[in-house]
Amino acid sequence: MKHDSFNESAEMYLKTVSELAVNEGPVPISALAGRLGVSTVSATEMVHRLQDHGLVEHQPYKGICLTECGYRQASEVIRSHRLWERFLADDLGLAWDEVHSLACRLEHATDPKVTEALDAYLGYPATCPHGNPIPRHHSTPSEPEDCPLTELRPGDSAVITRVHPESDELLEYLADLELVTGTYVSLFEVVPFNGPLVFKERERTVYLGLEAAALVFCKPVEEA
Amino acid sequence: MKHDSFNESAEMYLKTVSELAVNEGPVPISALAGRLGVSTVSATEMVHRLQDHGLVEHQPYKGICLTECGYRQASEVIRSHRLWERFLADDLGLAWDEVHSLACRLEHATDPKVTEALDAYLGYPATCPHGNPIPRHHSTPSEPEDCPLTELRPGDSAVITRVHPESDELLEYLADLELVTGTYVSLFEVVPFNGPLVFKERERTVYLGLEAAALVFCKPVEEA
DNA sequence: CCGGGTTTTCAGGTTAACCTTATCTTACAA
DNA sequence: TTGTAAGATAAGGTTAACCTGAAAACCCGG
Ligand SMILES: [Mn+2]
Ligand SMILES: [Mn+2]
Ligand SMILES: [Mn+2]
Ligand SMILES: [Mn+2]
């Protein structure tokens, strides 16, 4: 049973499966391939390799699930990723929408010893700068109680809590719109026929497409 | 002219050439291969690839030198390596003899932006925890004015300043003997026929083989 | 119950890094 | 000067990740 710390590629597959699996149920290989930017054939090959190593289970025409062991490895990578994001943003002062891709390289080069020490150094933060929880051993990952922006009704107000799943383009786009975690927004209207959500916020009007809004989570705020 | 930040393997070759080149003159491929733990044939292949990219120049039967461009890339990797070492040791509290190999993975996953920010965060330290200078743009790397332990004479006293080149086994060994940077030593005798150096230090007698001693540098201290 | 679209598999190909074994070349020391 | 060890090249092989193009298997809505 060699469970060697795996290489970058395999780690990205595991991490991605874990991220896509939050919407419950097995992840189709095509979704994996899409997110990783490889062909479905390549993804299939890799998934089979991972299956041979007991990290993943593939039910043809259904999708893939992480095994216990695969889940542990994915969590370790995600943990390291989010801790690095915190460090890069909070301590090194790098930009909110840059730290994701910077951490995505570091996460594969990080020994567990470093992860542990970093966690302590940062004071055991609860979330990454984009609001996603930092996995810890012994702690069951409690489901966050926020909802996507798309569930708001016109007139509702909310604070942005989380972006998931994270991607460079999305984070960059949100940063441009100044819709980062902690931002207070109130929904003005939803343009019909799958149009964007329109937010009004002190003098400012922001249009956010449905696709993006579905990935941004918030916690409603009582009206004053 | 694609000068893409290179992959781990190429970076290690460049870094190693740079390290072995301090003893002036072109580095034989066999030395490279030895340090990197690959066959000379593999090293030759890689050196040719690097030459095609204009990073290295190979004069058959003489050795290889870095080009201007190769030197710059090597320095960038070394810079990142030594800054990470400082962070891991000083801030995260990891052990003196562990940080080298931990940093050897991080160094290839570090964007220049991160390196710069890290340098500032650490307050622009001059050296890594093992005494080697941290390269900076604009600063010509001044030759350190220390000498190897092997140049001491019995009766001499000195402070350990530097270990070069660094390797896991050597650092671990030195840590065991408590011969780390900053340690005060005085040479008692040199055992003939290439025998070890014998140091006496408050109640403690330490034997250090010639091969190791040649890689440990010190600054002599005036006798009181 | 069947056909079209999704999903998977098959076949064949590429590239970077490695490897071994074997055959040159060259430098230099006796 | 010449023999030999060190260094370089040649030849052939492996593995992980990728790719394309095409065939086969499946699932589900009409
Ligand atoms: Mn990554
Ligand atoms: Mn994040
Ligand atoms: Mn390295
Ligand atoms: Mn060091």
PDB file of C-alpha atoms (C1' of nucleotides) in Angstrom, chain C residues 7-29:
ATOM      1  C1'  DT C   7     -20.306   8.694 -21.988  1.00  0.00           C
ATOM      2  C1'  DT C   8     -16.865   5.413 -22.411  1.00  0.00           C
ATOM      3  C1'  DT C   9     -13.470   2.827 -24.657  1.00  0.00           C
ATOM      4  C1'  DC C  10     -10.147   1.653 -28.329  1.00  0.00           C
ATOM      5  C1'  DA C  11      -6.221   2.648 -31.238  1.00  0.00           C
ATOM      6  C1'  DG C  12      -2.444   5.166 -32.140  1.00  0.00           C
ATOM      7  C1'  DG C  13       0.653   9.166 -31.401  1.00  0.00           C
ATOM      8  C1'  DT C  14       3.593  12.814 -28.779  1.00  0.00           C
ATOM      9  C1'  DT C  15       6.803  14.682 -25.326  1.00  0.00           C
ATOM     10  C1'  DA C  16       9.771  15.061 -21.261  1.00  0.00           C
ATOM     11  C1'  DA C  17      12.567  12.562 -18.120  1.00  0.00           C
ATOM     12  C1'  DC C  18      14.296   8.960 -16.838  1.00  0.00           C
ATOM     13  C1'  DC C  19      16.917   4.170 -17.504  1.00  0.00           C
ATOM     14  C1'  DT C  20      20.768   0.484 -19.279  1.00  0.00           C
ATOM     15  C1'  DT C  21      24.318  -1.231 -22.278  1.00  0.00           C
ATOM     16  C1'  DA C  22      27.617  -0.436 -25.474  1.00  0.00           C
ATOM     17  C1'  DT C  23      30.659   2.093 -28.367  1.00  0.00           C
ATOM     18  C1'  DC C  24      33.290   5.853 -29.430  1.00  0.00           C
ATOM     19  C1'  DT C  25      36.662  10.104 -28.232  1.00  0.00           C
ATOM     20  C1'  DT C  26      39.660  12.723 -25.793  1.00  0.00           C
ATOM     21  C1'  DA C  27      42.850  14.297 -22.234  1.00  0.00           C
ATOM     22  C1'  DC C  28      46.622  13.582 -19.613  1.00  0.00           C
ATOM     23  C1'  DA C  29      50.003  11.035 -16.921  1.00  0.00           C
TER      24       DA C  29
END
